[in-house]
XYZ file of N, CA and C in Angstrom:
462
model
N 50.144 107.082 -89.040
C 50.605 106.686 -90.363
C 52.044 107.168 -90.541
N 53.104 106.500 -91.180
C 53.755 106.605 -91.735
C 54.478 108.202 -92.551
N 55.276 108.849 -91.854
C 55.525 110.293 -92.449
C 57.514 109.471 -92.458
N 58.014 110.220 -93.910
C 59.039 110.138 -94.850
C 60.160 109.995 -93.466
N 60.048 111.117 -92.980
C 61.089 111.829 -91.365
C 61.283 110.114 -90.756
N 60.029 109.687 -90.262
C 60.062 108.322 -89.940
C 60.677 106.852 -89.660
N 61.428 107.383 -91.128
C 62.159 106.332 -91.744
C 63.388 105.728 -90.411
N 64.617 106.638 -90.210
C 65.242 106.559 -89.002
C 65.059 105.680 -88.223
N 64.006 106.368 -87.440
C 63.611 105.964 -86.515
C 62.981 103.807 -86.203
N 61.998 103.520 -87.744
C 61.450 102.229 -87.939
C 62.905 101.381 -87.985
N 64.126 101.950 -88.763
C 64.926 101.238 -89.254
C 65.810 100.797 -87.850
N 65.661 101.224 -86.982
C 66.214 101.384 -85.510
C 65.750 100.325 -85.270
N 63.969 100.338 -85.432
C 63.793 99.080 -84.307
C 63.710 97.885 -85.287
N 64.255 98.316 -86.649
C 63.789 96.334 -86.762
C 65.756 95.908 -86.772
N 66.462 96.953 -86.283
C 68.305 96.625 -85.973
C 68.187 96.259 -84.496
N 66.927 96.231 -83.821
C 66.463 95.863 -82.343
C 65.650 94.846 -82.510
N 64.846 94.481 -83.299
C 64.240 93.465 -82.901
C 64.803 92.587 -83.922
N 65.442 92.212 -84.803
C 65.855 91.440 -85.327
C 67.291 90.939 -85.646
N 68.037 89.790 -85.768
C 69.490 89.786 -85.831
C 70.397 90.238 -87.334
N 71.227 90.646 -87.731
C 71.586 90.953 -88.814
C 71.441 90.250 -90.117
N 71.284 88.891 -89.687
C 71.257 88.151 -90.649
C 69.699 88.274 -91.173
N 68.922 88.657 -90.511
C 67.201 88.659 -90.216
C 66.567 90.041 -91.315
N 67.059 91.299 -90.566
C 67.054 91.853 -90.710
C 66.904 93.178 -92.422
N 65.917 93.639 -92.783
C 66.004 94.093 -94.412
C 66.748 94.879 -94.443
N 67.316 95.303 -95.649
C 68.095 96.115 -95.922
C 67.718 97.298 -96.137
N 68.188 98.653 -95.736
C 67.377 100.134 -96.057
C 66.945 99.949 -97.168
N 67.742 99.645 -97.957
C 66.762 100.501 -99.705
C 65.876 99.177 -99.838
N 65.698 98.360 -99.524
C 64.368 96.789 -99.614
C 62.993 97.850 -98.829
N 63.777 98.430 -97.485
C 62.476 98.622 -96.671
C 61.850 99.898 -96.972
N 62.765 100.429 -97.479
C 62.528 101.966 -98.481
C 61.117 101.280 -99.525
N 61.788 100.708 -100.430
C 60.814 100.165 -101.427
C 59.769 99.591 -100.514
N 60.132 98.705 -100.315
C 57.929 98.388 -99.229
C 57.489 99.238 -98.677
N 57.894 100.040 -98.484
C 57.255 101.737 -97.675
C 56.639 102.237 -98.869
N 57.818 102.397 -100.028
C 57.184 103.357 -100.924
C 55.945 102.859 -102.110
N 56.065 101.578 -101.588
C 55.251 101.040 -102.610
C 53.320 101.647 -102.624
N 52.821 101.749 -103.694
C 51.265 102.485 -103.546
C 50.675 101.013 -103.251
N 50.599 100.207 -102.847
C 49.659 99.206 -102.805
C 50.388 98.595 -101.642
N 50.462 99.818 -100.021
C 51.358 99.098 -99.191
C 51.136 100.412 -98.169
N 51.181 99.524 -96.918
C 50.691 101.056 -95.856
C 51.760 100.586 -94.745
N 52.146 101.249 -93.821
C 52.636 101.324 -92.847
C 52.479 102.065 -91.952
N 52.060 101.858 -90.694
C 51.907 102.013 -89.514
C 52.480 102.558 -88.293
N 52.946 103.355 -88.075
C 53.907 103.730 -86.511
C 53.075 103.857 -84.966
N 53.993 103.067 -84.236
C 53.269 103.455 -82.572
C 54.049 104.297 -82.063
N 54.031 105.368 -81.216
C 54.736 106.108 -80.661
C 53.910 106.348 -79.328
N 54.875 106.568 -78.186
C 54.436 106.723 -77.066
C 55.472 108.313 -76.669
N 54.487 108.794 -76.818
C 55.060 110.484 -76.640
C 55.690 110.691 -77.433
N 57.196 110.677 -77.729
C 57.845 111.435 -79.311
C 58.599 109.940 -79.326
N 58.402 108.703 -79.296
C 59.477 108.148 -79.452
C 58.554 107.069 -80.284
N 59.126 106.778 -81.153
C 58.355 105.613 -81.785
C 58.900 104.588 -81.682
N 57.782 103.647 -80.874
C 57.839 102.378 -80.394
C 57.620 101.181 -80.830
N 57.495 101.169 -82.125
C 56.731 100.118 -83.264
C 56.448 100.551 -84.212
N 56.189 99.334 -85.427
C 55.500 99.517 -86.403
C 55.359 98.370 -87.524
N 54.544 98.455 -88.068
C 53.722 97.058 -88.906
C 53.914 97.973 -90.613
N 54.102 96.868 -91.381
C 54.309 97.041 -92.970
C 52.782 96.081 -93.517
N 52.035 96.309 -94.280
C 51.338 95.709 -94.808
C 50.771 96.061 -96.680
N 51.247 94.839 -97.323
C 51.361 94.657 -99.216
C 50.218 94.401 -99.390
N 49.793 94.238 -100.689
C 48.645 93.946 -101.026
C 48.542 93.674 -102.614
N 48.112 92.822 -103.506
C 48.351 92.808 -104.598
C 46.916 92.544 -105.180
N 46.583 92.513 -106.274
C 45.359 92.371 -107.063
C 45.424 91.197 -107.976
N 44.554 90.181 -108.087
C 44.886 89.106 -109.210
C 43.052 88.631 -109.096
N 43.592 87.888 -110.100
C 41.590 87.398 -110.537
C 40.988 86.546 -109.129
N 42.041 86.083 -108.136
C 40.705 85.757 -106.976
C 40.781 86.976 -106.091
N 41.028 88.263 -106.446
C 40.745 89.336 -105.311
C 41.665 90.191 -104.836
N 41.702 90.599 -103.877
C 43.175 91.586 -103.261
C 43.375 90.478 -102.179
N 44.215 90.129 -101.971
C 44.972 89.601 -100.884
C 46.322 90.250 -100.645
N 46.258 90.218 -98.800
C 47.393 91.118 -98.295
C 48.456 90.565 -97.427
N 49.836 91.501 -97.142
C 50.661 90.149 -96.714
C 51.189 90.662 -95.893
N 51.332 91.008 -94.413
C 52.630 91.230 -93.662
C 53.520 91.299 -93.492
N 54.396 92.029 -94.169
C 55.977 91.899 -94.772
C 56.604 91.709 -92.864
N 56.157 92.800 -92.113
C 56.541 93.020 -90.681
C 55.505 93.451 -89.733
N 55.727 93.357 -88.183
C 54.868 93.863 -87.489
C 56.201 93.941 -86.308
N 56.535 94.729 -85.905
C 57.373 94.991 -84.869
C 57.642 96.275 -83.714
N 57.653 95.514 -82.649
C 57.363 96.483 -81.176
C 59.076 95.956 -80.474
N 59.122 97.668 -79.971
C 60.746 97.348 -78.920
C 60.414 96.810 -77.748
N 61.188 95.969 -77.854
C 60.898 94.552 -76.303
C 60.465 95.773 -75.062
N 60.983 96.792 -74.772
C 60.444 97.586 -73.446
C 59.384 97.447 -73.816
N 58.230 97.774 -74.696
C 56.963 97.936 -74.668
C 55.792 96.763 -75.037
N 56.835 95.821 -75.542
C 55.847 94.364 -75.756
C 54.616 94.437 -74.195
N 53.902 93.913 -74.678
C 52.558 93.142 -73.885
C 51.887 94.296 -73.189
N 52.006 95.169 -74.485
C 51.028 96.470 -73.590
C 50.229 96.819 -74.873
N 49.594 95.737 -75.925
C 49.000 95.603 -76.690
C 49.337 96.900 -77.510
N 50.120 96.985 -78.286
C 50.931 98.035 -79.206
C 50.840 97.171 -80.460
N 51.165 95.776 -80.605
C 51.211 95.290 -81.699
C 50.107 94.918 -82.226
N 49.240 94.598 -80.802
C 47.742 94.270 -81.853
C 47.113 95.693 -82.323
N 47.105 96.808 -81.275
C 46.822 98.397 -82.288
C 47.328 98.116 -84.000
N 48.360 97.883 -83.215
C 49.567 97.921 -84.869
C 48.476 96.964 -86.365
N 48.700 95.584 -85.929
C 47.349 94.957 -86.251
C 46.750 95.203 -86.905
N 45.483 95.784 -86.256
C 44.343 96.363 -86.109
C 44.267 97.595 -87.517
N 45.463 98.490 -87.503
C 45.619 99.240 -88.810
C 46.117 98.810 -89.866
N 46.850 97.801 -89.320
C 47.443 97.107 -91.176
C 46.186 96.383 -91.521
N 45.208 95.911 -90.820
C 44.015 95.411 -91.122
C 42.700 96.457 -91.910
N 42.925 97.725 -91.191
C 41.736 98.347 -91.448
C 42.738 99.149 -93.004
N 43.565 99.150 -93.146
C 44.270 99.618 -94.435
C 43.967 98.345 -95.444
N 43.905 97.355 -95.518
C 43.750 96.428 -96.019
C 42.825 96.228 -96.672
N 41.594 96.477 -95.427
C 40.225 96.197 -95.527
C 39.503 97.344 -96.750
N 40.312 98.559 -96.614
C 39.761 100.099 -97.773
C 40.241 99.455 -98.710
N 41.519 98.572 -98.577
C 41.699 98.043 -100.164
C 41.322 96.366 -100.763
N 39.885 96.527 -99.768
C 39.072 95.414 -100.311
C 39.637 93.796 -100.645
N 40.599 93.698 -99.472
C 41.273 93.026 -99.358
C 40.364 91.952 -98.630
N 40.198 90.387 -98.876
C 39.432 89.218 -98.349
C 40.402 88.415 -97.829
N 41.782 88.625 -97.646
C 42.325 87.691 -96.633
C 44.114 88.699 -96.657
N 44.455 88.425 -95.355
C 45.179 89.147 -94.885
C 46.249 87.906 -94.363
N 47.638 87.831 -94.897
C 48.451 86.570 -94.231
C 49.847 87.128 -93.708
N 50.858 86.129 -93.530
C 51.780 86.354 -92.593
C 52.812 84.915 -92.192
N 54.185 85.163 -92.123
C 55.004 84.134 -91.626
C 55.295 84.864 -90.403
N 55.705 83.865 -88.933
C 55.998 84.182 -87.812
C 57.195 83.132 -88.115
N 58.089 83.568 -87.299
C 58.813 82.272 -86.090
C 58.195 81.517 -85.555
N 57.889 80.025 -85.960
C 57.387 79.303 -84.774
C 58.007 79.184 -83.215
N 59.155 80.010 -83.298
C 59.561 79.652 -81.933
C 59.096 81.238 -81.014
N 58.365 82.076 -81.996
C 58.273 83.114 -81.053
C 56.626 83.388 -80.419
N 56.535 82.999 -79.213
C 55.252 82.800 -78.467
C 54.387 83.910 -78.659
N 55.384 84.614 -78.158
C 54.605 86.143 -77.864
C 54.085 86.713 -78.803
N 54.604 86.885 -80.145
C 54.066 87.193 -81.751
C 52.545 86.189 -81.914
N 53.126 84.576 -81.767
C 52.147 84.183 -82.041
C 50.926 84.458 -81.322
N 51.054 84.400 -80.104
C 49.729 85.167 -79.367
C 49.078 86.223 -79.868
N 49.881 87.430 -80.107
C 48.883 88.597 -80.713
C 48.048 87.931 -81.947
N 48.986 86.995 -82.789
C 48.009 86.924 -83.801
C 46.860 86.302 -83.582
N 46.895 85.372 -82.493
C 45.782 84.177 -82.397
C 44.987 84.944 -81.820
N 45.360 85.972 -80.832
C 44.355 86.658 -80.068
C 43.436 87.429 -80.913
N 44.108 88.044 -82.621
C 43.100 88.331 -83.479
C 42.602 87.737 -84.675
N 42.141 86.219 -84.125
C 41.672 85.805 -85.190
C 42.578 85.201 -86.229
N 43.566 85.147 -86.385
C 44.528 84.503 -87.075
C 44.490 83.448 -86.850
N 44.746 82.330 -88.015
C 44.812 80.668 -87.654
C 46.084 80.035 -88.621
N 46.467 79.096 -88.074
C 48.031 78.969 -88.560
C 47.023 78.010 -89.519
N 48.200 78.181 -90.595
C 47.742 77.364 -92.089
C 48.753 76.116 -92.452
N 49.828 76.193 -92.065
C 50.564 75.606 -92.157
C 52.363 75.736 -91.491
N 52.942 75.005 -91.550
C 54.577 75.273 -91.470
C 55.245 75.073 -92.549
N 56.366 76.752 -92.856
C 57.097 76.305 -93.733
C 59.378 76.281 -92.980
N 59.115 75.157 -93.265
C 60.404 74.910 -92.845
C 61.753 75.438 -93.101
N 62.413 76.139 -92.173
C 63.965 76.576 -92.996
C 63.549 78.192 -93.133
N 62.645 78.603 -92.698
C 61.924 80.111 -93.535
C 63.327 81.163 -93.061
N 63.537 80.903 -91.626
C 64.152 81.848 -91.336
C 65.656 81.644 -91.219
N 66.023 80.018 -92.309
C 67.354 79.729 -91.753
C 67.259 78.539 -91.243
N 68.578 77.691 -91.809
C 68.583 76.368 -90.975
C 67.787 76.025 -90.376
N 66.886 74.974 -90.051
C 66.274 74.742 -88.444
C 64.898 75.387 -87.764
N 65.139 76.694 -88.921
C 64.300 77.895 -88.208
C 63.129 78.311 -88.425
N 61.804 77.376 -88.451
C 60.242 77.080 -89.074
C 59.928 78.736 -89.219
N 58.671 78.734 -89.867
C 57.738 79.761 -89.965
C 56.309 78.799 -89.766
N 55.782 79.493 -88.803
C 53.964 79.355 -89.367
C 53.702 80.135 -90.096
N 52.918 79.744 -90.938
C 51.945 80.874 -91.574
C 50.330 81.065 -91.209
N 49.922 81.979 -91.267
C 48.777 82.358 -90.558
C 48.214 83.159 -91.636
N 46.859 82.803 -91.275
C 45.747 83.969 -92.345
C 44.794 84.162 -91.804
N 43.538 85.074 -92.484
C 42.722 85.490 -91.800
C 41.799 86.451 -92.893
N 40.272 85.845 -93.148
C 39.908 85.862 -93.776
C 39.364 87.584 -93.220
N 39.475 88.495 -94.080
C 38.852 89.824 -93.553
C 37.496 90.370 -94.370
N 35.979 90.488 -93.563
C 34.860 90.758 -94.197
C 35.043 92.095 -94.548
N 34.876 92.306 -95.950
C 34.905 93.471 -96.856
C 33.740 94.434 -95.835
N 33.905 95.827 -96.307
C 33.127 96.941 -95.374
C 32.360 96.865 -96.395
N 31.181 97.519 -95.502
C 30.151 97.243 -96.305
C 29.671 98.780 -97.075
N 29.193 98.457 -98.078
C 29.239 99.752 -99.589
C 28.048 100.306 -98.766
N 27.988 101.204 -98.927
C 26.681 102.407 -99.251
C 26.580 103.054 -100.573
N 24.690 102.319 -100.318
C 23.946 102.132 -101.429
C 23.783 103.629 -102.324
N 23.578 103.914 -103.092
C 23.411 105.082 -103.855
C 22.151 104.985 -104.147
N 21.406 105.651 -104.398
C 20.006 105.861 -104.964
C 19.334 107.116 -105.493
C-alpha cells in the first residue's frame, strides 16, 4: 500500500511511462492519492518501486462503482505479471468498498495493457475516440466484481 515517502518515487514512473503531454500533474496525482474513497497500490522489487495502480470509487443510487484513474509498470519489468498483482489489489480494495463494477480507459493501440486486462476478466465496452488526443482511441473496459460475501450474525 501506498506510504506518503512514496510519492517520488510513483511520480517517476508515470514521467516513464507516459509522454508529457499524457502525463498528470503532481498536485492532480497528489489529490487522487489523497482522496478517502481511493486506494493505491505500489510494486517494488527489493527497495525500488516498480509500479503502481490508482483506483476511485464513488457512491450513487445504482451502487459503488470504481474507476482506474492508472495502472502502471516500468517497461524493464513489464510481462512478469506485476500489473495484474497490481490489478488484483485495486480490485480487492474495491471489492471492501462494495464496489459491483470496476472500469477503465486503455490506449487501443497498447497490446500489452490490453492483455493484462483481458487476461482478468475485463471486456471492452466500447471505443471512445480522440481520448488520448487527436487520432488516439481509448477502449473502455469493465468488469462486473461479485461483492464478498457478509458473515451472518446470530
Amino acid at each position: 500500500m501506498f506510504l506518503p515517502e512514496d510519492f517520488a518515487a510513483l511520480y517517476a514512473i508515470e514521467q516513464v511511462c507516459f509522454p508529457p503531454t499524457d502525463q498528470f500533474s503532481r498536485s492532480y496525482m497528489r489529490r487522487l492519492i489523497g482522496q478517502p474513497q481511493a486506494a493505491t497500490w505500489i510494486a517494488e522489487e527489493g527497495e525500488k518501486v516498480v509500479g503502481f495502480g490508482l483506483v476511485e470509487w464513488t457512491r450513487n443510487e445504482a451502487g459503488v462503482r470504481a474507476y482506474v484513474q492508472t495502472l502502471e509498470v516500468l517497461p524493464e519489468v513489464r510481462g512478469r505479471g506485476v500489473g495484474g498483482e497490481l490489478l488484483g489489489r485495486l480490485e480487492g480494495s474495491v471489492r471492501a468498498a462494495d464496489a459491483s463494477l470496476i472500469w477503465l480507459h486503455v490506449d487501443a493501440e497498447n497490446v500489452s495493457a490490453i492483455g493484462v486486462y483481458e487476461k482478468h476478466a475485463y471486456q471492452a465496452q466500447g471505443i471512445e475516440p480522440d481520448y488520448y488526443g487527436p487520432g488516439r482511441a481509448a477502449v473502455i473496459y469493465r468488469k462486473t466484481i461479485p461483492l464478498a460475501p457478509r458473515s451472518k450474525v446470530k
